[in-house]
Amino acid sequence: MKKTILLISILFLVITLKAQEGILKQTIPAVDIKTLTGEVINTSAIDNAGKPMIISFFALWCKPCLRELTAIADVYQDWQDETGVKLVAISIDDARSMANVMPTVNGNGWEYEFYSDANGDFKRAMGVNMIPHVFIVDGNKNVVYQHTSFADGGENELYEIIKKVAAGEEIK
């Protein structure tokens, strides 16, 4: 019994250390989602030609989500010009409220790529439990940063991380 506990403890320690070293990196899983027009696309096809991406999970009922997407929209063109970043927004709205996503996107003038994950497959595969949940992905589709929630000015912190990723710096 003591040997089993010791072995499990050592295994846990090794996995934790490897994860902290970045050896066990999370990548974008291959899951089918839909465009806002209903076409099926696999998430493995989401790409930005080797440049960083932001993957933002949101819902229309989530006020912090909408505030974050709006705050980023105000500076998005500058971010793209400087870093080449692309924002991919994933709506987790259910089938009933999905019809309101496109009018909201158009009404706010958001120029991101939008997809629907109404069945929650991508959300589960990425380990999203609460929204807003934002991932920054490097040019090799490795998740290098993530956060949940949003506070005014949070987009500035996000941009600093994106600049580091675009420059090839390691995120700690």
PDB file of N, CA and C in Angstrom, residues 1 7 17 21 26 32 42 45 48 58 62 68 73-74 80 93-94 97 101 119 131 137 140 146 155 167 169-170:
ATOM      1  N   MET A   1       0.824  -1.191   0.000  1.00  0.00           N
ATOM      2  CA  MET A   1       0.000   0.000   0.000  1.00  0.00           C
ATOM      3  C   MET A   1       0.871   1.260   0.000  1.00  0.00           C
ATOM      4  N   LEU A   7       4.293   5.578  -5.427  1.00  0.00           N
ATOM      5  CA  LEU A   7       4.341   5.567  -6.883  1.00  0.00           C
ATOM      6  C   LEU A   7       3.372   6.598  -7.473  1.00  0.00           C
ATOM      7  N   LEU A  17       5.427  18.568 -13.069  1.00  0.00           N
ATOM      8  CA  LEU A  17       6.654  19.236 -13.512  1.00  0.00           C
ATOM      9  C   LEU A  17       6.740  19.301 -15.026  1.00  0.00           C
ATOM     10  N   GLU A  21       6.834  22.653 -17.420  1.00  0.00           N
ATOM     11  CA  GLU A  21       7.916  22.877 -18.372  1.00  0.00           C
ATOM     12  C   GLU A  21       7.384  23.072 -19.784  1.00  0.00           C
ATOM     13  N   GLN A  26      -1.212  21.686 -24.642  1.00  0.00           N
ATOM     14  CA  GLN A  26      -2.542  21.499 -25.171  1.00  0.00           C
ATOM     15  C   GLN A  26      -2.580  22.089 -26.569  1.00  0.00           C
ATOM     16  N   ASP A  32     -15.891  18.768 -34.838  1.00  0.00           N
ATOM     17  CA  ASP A  32     -16.770  19.422 -35.802  1.00  0.00           C
ATOM     18  C   ASP A  32     -17.609  20.496 -35.110  1.00  0.00           C
ATOM     19  N   ASN A  42     -14.318  21.373 -39.377  1.00  0.00           N
ATOM     20  CA  ASN A  42     -13.551  20.750 -38.311  1.00  0.00           C
ATOM     21  C   ASN A  42     -12.583  21.788 -37.763  1.00  0.00           C
ATOM     22  N   ALA A  45      -9.172  22.716 -39.150  1.00  0.00           N
ATOM     23  CA  ALA A  45      -9.042  23.587 -40.317  1.00  0.00           C
ATOM     24  C   ALA A  45      -8.882  25.059 -39.931  1.00  0.00           C
ATOM     25  N   ASN A  48      -4.107  30.214 -39.015  1.00  0.00           N
ATOM     26  CA  ASN A  48      -3.741  31.610 -39.241  1.00  0.00           C
ATOM     27  C   ASN A  48      -2.346  31.716 -39.842  1.00  0.00           C
ATOM     28  N   PHE A  58     -17.923  32.316 -26.074  1.00  0.00           N
ATOM     29  CA  PHE A  58     -18.857  33.317 -25.582  1.00  0.00           C
ATOM     30  C   PHE A  58     -20.293  32.831 -25.767  1.00  0.00           C
ATOM     31  N   CYS A  62     -24.102  36.214 -21.905  1.00  0.00           N
ATOM     32  CA  CYS A  62     -22.936  36.513 -21.061  1.00  0.00           C
ATOM     33  C   CYS A  62     -22.480  37.957 -21.306  1.00  0.00           C
ATOM     34  N   GLU A  68     -16.069  41.998 -23.633  1.00  0.00           N
ATOM     35  CA  GLU A  68     -14.713  41.667 -24.076  1.00  0.00           C
ATOM     36  C   GLU A  68     -14.609  41.707 -25.601  1.00  0.00           C
ATOM     37  N   ALA A  73     -12.742  44.633 -30.344  1.00  0.00           N
ATOM     38  CA  ALA A  73     -13.108  45.168 -31.665  1.00  0.00           C
ATOM     39  C   ALA A  73     -12.560  46.569 -31.868  1.00  0.00           C
ATOM     40  N   ASP A  74     -12.501  47.348 -30.787  1.00  0.00           N
ATOM     41  CA  ASP A  74     -12.015  48.723 -30.884  1.00  0.00           C
ATOM     42  C   ASP A  74     -10.542  48.811 -31.284  1.00  0.00           C
ATOM     43  N   GLN A  80      -4.056  43.299 -35.530  1.00  0.00           N
ATOM     44  CA  GLN A  80      -3.787  42.525 -36.737  1.00  0.00           C
ATOM     45  C   GLN A  80      -2.610  43.111 -37.511  1.00  0.00           C
ATOM     46  N   ASP A  93     -24.033  29.350 -27.563  1.00  0.00           N
ATOM     47  CA  ASP A  93     -25.479  29.520 -27.446  1.00  0.00           C
ATOM     48  C   ASP A  93     -26.186  28.266 -27.932  1.00  0.00           C
ATOM     49  N   ASP A  94     -27.333  27.965 -27.340  1.00  0.00           N
ATOM     50  CA  ASP A  94     -28.085  26.792 -27.761  1.00  0.00           C
ATOM     51  C   ASP A  94     -28.827  27.091 -29.067  1.00  0.00           C
ATOM     52  N   SER A  97     -31.245  30.208 -29.254  1.00  0.00           N
ATOM     53  CA  SER A  97     -30.711  31.571 -29.310  1.00  0.00           C
ATOM     54  C   SER A  97     -29.667  31.764 -30.410  1.00  0.00           C
ATOM     55  N   VAL A 101     -27.329  35.227 -32.952  1.00  0.00           N
ATOM     56  CA  VAL A 101     -25.883  35.490 -32.955  1.00  0.00           C
ATOM     57  C   VAL A 101     -25.483  36.345 -34.151  1.00  0.00           C
ATOM     58  N   ASN A 119     -23.722  22.205 -29.583  1.00  0.00           N
ATOM     59  CA  ASN A 119     -23.762  20.928 -28.852  1.00  0.00           C
ATOM     60  C   ASN A 119     -22.665  20.818 -27.796  1.00  0.00           C
ATOM     61  N   ILE A 131     -17.568  30.968 -18.991  1.00  0.00           N
ATOM     62  CA  ILE A 131     -17.237  31.935 -20.026  1.00  0.00           C
ATOM     63  C   ILE A 131     -17.322  33.342 -19.459  1.00  0.00           C
ATOM     64  N   VAL A 137      -3.350  30.994 -28.892  1.00  0.00           N
ATOM     65  CA  VAL A 137      -2.734  29.853 -29.547  1.00  0.00           C
ATOM     66  C   VAL A 137      -1.575  30.370 -30.394  1.00  0.00           C
ATOM     67  N   ASN A 140       1.788  27.296 -34.112  1.00  0.00           N
ATOM     68  CA  ASN A 140       1.755  25.832 -34.261  1.00  0.00           C
ATOM     69  C   ASN A 140       0.503  25.225 -33.639  1.00  0.00           C
ATOM     70  N   GLN A 146      -4.333  31.076 -21.337  1.00  0.00           N
ATOM     71  CA  GLN A 146      -5.789  31.091 -21.269  1.00  0.00           C
ATOM     72  C   GLN A 146      -6.232  31.855 -20.035  1.00  0.00           C
ATOM     73  N   GLU A 155      -8.251  43.656 -22.112  1.00  0.00           N
ATOM     74  CA  GLU A 155      -7.764  43.471 -23.486  1.00  0.00           C
ATOM     75  C   GLU A 155      -6.320  43.940 -23.627  1.00  0.00           C
ATOM     76  N   ALA A 167       6.201  37.417 -31.344  1.00  0.00           N
ATOM     77  CA  ALA A 167       7.652  37.581 -31.409  1.00  0.00           C
ATOM     78  C   ALA A 167       8.393  36.266 -31.125  1.00  0.00           C
ATOM     79  N   GLU A 169       8.373  34.682 -28.238  1.00  0.00           N
ATOM     80  CA  GLU A 169       8.799  34.590 -26.834  1.00  0.00           C
ATOM     81  C   GLU A 169       7.957  33.549 -26.107  1.00  0.00           C
ATOM     82  N   GLU A 170       8.558  32.939 -25.094  1.00  0.00           N
ATOM     83  CA  GLU A 170       7.854  31.953 -24.290  1.00  0.00           C
ATOM     84  C   GLU A 170       6.975  32.657 -23.266  1.00  0.00           C
TER      85      GLU A 170
END
